[in-house]
mmCIF file of C-alpha atoms in Angstrom:
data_model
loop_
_atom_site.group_PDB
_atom_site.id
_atom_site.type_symbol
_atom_site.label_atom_id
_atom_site.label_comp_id
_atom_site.label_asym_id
_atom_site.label_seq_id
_atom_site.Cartn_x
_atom_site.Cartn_y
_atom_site.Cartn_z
ATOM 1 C CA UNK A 1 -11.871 17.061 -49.295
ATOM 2 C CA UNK A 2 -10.991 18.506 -52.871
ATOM 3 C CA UNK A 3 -10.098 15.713 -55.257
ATOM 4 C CA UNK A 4 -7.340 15.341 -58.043
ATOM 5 C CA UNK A 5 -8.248 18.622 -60.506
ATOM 6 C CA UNK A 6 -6.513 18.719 -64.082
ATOM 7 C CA UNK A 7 -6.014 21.310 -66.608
ATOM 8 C CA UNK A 8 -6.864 22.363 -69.206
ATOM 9 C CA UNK A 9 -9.553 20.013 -69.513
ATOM 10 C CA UNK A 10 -9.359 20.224 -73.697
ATOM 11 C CA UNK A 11 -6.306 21.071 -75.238
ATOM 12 C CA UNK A 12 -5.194 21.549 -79.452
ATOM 13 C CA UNK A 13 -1.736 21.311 -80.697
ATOM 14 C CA UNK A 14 0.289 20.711 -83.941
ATOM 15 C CA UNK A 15 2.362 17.815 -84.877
ATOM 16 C CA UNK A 16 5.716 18.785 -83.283
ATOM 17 C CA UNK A 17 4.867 21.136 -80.491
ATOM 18 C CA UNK A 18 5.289 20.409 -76.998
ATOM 19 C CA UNK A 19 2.454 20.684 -74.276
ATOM 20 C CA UNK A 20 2.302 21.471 -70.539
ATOM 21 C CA UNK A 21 -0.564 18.995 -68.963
ATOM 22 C CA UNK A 22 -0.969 20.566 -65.132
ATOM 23 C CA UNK A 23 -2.556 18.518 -61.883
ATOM 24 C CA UNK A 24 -3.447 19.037 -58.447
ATOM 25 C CA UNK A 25 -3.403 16.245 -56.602
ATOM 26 C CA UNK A 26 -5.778 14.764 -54.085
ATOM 27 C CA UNK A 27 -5.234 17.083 -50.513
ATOM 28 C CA UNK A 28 -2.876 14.266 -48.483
ATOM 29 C CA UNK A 29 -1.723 12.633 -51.051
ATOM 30 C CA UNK A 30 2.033 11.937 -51.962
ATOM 31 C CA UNK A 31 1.763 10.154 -54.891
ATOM 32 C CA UNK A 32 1.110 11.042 -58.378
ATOM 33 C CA UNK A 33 0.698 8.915 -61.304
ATOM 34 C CA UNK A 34 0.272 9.954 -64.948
ATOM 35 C CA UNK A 35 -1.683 7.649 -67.375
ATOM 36 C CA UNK A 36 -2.926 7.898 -71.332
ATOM 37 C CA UNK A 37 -6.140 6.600 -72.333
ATOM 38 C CA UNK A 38 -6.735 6.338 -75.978
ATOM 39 C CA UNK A 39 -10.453 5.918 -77.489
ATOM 40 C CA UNK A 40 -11.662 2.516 -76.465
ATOM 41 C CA UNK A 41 -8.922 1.292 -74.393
ATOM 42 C CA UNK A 42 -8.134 1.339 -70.955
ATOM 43 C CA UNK A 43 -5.508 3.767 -69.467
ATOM 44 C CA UNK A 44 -1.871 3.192 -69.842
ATOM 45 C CA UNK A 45 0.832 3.839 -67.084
ATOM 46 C CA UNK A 46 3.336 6.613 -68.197
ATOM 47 C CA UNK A 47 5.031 7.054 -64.823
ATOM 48 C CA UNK A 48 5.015 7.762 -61.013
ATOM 49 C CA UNK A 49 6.396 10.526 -58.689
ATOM 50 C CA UNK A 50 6.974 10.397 -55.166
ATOM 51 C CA UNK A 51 8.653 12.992 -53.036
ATOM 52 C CA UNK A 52 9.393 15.040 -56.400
ATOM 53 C CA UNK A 53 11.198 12.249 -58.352
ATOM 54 C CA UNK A 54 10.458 9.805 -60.753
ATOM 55 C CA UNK A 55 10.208 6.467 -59.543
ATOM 56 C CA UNK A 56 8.455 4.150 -62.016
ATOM 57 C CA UNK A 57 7.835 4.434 -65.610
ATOM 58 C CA UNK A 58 5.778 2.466 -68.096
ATOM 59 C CA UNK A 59 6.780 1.898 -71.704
ATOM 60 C CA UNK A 60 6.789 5.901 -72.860
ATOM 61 C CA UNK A 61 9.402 7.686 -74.690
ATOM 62 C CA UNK A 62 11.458 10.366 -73.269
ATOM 63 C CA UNK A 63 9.618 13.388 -74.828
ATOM 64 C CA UNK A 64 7.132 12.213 -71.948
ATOM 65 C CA UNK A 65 8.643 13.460 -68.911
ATOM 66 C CA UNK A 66 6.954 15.117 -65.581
ATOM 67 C CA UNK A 67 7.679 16.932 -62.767
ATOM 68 C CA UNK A 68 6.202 16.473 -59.265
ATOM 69 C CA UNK A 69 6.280 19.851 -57.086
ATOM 70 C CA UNK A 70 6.526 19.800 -53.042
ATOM 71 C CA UNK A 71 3.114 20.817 -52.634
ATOM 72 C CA UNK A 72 2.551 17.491 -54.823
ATOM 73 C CA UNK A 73 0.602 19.165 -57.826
ATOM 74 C CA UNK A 74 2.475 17.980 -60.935
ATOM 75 C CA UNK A 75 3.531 18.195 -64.929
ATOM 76 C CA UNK A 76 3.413 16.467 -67.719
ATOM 77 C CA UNK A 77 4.952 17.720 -70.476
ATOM 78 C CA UNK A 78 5.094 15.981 -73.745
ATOM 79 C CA UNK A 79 8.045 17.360 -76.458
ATOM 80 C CA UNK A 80 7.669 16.869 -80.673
ATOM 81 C CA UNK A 81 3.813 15.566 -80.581
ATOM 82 C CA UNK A 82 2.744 13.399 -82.904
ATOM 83 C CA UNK A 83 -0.904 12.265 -84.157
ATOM 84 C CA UNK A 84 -0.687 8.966 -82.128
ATOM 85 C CA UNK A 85 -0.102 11.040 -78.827
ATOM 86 C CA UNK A 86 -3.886 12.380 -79.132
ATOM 87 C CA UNK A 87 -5.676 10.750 -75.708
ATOM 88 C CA UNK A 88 -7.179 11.520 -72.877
ATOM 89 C CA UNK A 89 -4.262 11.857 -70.209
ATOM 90 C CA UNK A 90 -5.161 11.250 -66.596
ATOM 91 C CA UNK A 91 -3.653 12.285 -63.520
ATOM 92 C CA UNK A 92 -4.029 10.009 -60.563
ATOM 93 C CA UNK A 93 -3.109 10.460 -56.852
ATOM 94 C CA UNK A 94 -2.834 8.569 -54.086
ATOM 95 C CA UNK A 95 -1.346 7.496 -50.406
ATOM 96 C CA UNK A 96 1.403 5.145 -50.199
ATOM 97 C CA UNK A 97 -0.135 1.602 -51.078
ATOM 98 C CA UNK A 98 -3.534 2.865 -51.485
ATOM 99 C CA UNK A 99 -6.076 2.932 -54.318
ATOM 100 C CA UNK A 100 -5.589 5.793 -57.156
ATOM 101 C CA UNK A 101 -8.030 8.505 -57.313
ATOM 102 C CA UNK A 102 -8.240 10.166 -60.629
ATOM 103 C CA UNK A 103 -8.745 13.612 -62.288
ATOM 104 C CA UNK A 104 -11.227 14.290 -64.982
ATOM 105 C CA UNK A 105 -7.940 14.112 -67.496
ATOM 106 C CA UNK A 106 -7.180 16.303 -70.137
ATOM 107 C CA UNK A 107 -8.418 15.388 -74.098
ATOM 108 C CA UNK A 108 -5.406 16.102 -76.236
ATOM 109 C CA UNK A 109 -5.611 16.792 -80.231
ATOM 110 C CA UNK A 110 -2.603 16.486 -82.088
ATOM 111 C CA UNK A 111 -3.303 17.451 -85.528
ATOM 112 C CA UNK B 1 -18.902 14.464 -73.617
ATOM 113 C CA UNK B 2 -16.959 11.858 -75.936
ATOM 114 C CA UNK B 3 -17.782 8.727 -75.512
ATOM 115 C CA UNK B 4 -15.133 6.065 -73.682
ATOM 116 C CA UNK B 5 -15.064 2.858 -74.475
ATOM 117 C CA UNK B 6 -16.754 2.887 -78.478
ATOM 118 C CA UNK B 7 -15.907 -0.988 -78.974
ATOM 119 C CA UNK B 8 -16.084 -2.586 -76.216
ATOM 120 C CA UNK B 9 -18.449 -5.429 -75.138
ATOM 121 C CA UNK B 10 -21.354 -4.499 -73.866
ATOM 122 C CA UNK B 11 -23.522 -6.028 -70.920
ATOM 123 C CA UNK B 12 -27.307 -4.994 -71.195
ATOM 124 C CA UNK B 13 -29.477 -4.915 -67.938
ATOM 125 C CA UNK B 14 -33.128 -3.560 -66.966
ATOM 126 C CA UNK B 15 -33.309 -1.749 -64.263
ATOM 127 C CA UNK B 16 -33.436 -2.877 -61.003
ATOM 128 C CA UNK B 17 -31.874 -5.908 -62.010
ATOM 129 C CA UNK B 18 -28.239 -7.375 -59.783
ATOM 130 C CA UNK B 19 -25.274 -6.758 -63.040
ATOM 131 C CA UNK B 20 -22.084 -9.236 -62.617
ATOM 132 C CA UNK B 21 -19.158 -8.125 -64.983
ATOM 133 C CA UNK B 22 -16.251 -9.956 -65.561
ATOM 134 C CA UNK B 23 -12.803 -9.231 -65.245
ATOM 135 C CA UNK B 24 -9.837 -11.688 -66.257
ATOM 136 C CA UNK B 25 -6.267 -10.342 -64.749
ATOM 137 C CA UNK B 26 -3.042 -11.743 -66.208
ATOM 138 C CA UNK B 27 -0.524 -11.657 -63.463
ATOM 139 C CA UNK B 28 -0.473 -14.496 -60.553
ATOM 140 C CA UNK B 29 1.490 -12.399 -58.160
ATOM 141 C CA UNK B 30 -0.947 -9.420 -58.226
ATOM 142 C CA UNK B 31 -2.085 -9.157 -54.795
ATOM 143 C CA UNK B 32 -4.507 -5.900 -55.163
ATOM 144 C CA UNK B 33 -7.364 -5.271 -57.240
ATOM 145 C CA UNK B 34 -9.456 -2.479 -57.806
ATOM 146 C CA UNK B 35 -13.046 -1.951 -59.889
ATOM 147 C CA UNK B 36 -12.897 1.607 -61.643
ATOM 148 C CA UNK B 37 -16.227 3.009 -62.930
ATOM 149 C CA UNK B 38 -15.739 5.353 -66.205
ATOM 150 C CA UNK B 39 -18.619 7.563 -67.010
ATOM 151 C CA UNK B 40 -18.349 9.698 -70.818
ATOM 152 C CA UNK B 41 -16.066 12.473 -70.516
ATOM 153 C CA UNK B 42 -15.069 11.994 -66.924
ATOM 154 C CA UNK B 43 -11.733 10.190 -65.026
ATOM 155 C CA UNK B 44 -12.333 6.869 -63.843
ATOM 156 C CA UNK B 45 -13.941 7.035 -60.111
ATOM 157 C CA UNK B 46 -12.787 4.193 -57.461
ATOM 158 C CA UNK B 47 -15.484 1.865 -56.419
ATOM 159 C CA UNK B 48 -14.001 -1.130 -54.664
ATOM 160 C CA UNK B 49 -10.885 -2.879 -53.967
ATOM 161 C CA UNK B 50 -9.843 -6.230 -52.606
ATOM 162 C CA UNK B 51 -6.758 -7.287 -51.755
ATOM 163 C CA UNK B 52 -5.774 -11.441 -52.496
ATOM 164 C CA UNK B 53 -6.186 -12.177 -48.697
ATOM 165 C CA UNK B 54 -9.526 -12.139 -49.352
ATOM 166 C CA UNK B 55 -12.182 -13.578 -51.811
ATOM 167 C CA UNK B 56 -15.050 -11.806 -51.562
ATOM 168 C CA UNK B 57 -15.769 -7.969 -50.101
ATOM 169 C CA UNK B 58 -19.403 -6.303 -49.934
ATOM 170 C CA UNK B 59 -19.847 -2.388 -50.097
ATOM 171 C CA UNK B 60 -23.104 -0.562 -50.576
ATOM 172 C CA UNK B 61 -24.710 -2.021 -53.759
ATOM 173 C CA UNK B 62 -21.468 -4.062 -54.636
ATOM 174 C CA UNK B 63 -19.685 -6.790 -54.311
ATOM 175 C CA UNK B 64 -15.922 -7.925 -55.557
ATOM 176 C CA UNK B 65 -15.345 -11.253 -56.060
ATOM 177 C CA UNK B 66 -11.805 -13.082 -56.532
ATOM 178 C CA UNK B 67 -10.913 -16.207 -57.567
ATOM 179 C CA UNK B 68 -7.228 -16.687 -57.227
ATOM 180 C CA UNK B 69 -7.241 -20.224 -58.928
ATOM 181 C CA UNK B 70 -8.428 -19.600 -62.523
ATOM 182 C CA UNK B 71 -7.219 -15.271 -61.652
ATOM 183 C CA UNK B 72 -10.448 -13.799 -62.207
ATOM 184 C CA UNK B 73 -12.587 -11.032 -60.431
ATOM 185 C CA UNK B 74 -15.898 -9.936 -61.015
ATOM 186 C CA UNK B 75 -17.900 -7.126 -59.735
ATOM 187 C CA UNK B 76 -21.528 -7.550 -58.962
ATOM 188 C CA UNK B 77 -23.935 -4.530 -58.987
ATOM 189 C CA UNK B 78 -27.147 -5.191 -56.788
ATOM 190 C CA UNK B 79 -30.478 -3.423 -57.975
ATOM 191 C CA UNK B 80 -28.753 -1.751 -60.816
ATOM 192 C CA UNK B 81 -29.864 1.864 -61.796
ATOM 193 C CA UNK B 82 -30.076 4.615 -64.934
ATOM 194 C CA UNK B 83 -26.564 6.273 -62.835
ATOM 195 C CA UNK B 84 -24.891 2.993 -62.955
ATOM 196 C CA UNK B 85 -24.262 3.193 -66.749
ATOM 197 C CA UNK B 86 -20.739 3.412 -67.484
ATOM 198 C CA UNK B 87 -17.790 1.539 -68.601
ATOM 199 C CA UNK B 88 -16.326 -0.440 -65.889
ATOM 200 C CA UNK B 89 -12.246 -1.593 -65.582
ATOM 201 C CA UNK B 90 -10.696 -3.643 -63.197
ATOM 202 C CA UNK B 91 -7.275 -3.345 -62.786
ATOM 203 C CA UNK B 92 -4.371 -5.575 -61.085
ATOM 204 C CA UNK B 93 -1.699 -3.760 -59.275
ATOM 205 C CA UNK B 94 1.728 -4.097 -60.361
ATOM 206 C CA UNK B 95 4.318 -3.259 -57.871
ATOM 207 C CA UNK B 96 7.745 -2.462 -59.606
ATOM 208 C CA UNK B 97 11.341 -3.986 -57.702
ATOM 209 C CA UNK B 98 13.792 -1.811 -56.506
ATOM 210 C CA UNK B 99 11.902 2.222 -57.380
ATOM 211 C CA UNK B 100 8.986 0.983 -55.119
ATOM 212 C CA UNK B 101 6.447 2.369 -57.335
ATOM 213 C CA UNK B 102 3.208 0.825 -57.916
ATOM 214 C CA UNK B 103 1.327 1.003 -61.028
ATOM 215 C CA UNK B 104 -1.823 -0.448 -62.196
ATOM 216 C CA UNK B 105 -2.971 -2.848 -64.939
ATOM 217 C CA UNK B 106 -6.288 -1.820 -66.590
ATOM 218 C CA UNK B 107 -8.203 -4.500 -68.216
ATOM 219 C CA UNK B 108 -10.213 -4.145 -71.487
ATOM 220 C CA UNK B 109 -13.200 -2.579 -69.915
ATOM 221 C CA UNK B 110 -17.062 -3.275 -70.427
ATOM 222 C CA UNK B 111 -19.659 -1.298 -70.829
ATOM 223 C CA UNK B 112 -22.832 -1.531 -68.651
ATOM 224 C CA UNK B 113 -26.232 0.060 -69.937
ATOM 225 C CA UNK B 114 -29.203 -0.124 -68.173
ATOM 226 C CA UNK B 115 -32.198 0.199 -69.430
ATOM 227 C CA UNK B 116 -35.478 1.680 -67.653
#
C-alpha cells in the first residue's frame, strides 16, 4: 500500500511569488486535506477536497487555494508569498470518516 | 532534519519505562480523537484513535484514554523505547455543517525523550 507522497520535499521562494505544492494521496483514498505547520506548533487546517471540490476551509486567505484531481492527487498553490507563509505544509488523505494519514510535507522558505 | 516542536513541554522517561502524555481538547461535541506521533523532519504518523463511545482502547504498546467529563485524553506508552522519541499531538475532530467536511484540531503537542 503506497502512502500519501509530497513534493518537493524543500522548496525556496521570494516574497511575492507564487508556489505549486504537489500530493499523491493515499491509494483508496477520496479525501484530501491540506494543513500548515509552523515551527513549534501543531498543524493548521487550510482546507478539504472531496470528489475534486472544495468542501471545507479553515481560516486561510484566498491566495491559498487547491485543486483535487480525479485520480485524487492534489495542489496547493499559494499566490504573493509572504515571510509568515514559511512552514512545513502537509498533505493528508483519508476515507470518508476515517483517520488522516499524512505525507512527509513540504518545508517552505519565503525569504 | 529540523527539529518540530523547539518549545514545547517536554516529558522525560528512561527506557523501558510505561510514558502517559496528556492531552486537553476544547470542544464538548467532538466525538473522535486521534494520537499523532511527529518524528524531526517527517509528517505526523497515526497511532490510535477512539471515538467518544468509548473510554478506553488498547493497541500494541498503547493505550487511549478519554474522559468525557473534565474533556481530556491521554495516551499511555507501555515499555517505552529509543524509537518512541517524538513529539506527540492529539487532535479532536471537527466536523463542519452543511460542506460535510471534517477537519481536525491539533493540540499543543509534547515532546517525549527517552533516555537509555
Amino acid at each position: 500500500e503506497t502512502g500519501v507522497t509530497q513534493s518537493p520535499t524543500h522548496l525556496i521562494k521570494t516574497r511575492g511569488q507564487q508556489v505549486t505544492l504537489r500530493c499523491s494521496s493515499q491509494s483508496g483514498h477520496n479525501t484530501v486535506s491540506w494543513y500548515q505547520q509552523a515551527l513549534g506548533q501543531g498543524p493548521q487546517f487550510i482546507f478539504q477536497y472531496y470528489r475534486e471540490e472544495e468542501n471545507g476551509r479553515g481560516n486561510f486567505p484566498p491566495r491559498f487555494s487547491g485543486l483535487q484531481f480525479p485520480n485524487y492527487s492534489s495542489e496547493l498553490n499559494v499566490n504573493a508569498l509572504e515571510l509568515d507563509d514559511s512552514a512545513l505544509y502537509l498533505c493528508a488523505s483519508s476515507m470518508t470518516g476515517g483517520p488522516l494519514h499524512f505525507g512527509n510535507g513540504t518545508r517552505l522558505t519565503v525569504t | 532534519g529540523e527539529s518540530v516542536g523547539l518549545h514545547l513541554p517536554t516529558l522525560s522517561v528512561q527506557e523501558g519505562d510505561n510514558s502517559i502524555i496528556n492531552c486537553a481538547y476544547s470542544n464538548s461535541a467532538s466525538d473522535y480523537f486521534i494520537w499523532y506521533k511527529q518524528e524531526s523532519g517527517k509528517g505526523p504518523q497515526f497511532i490510535i484513535d477512539i471515538r467518544s463511545n468509548m473510554d478506553k482502547r488498547q493497541g500494541q504498546r498503547v493505550t487511549v484514554l478519554l474522559n468525557k467529563t473534565v474533556k481530556h485524553l491521554s495516551l499511555q506508552i507501555a515499555a517505552t523505547q529509543p524509537g518512541d522519541s517524538a513529539v506527540y499531538f492529539c487532535a479532536e475532530t471537527y466536523f463542519g455543517s452543511g460542506g460535510g467536511y471534517n477537519k481536525l484540531i491539533f493540540g499543543a503537542g509534547t515532546r517525549l525523550a527517552v533516555h537509555p
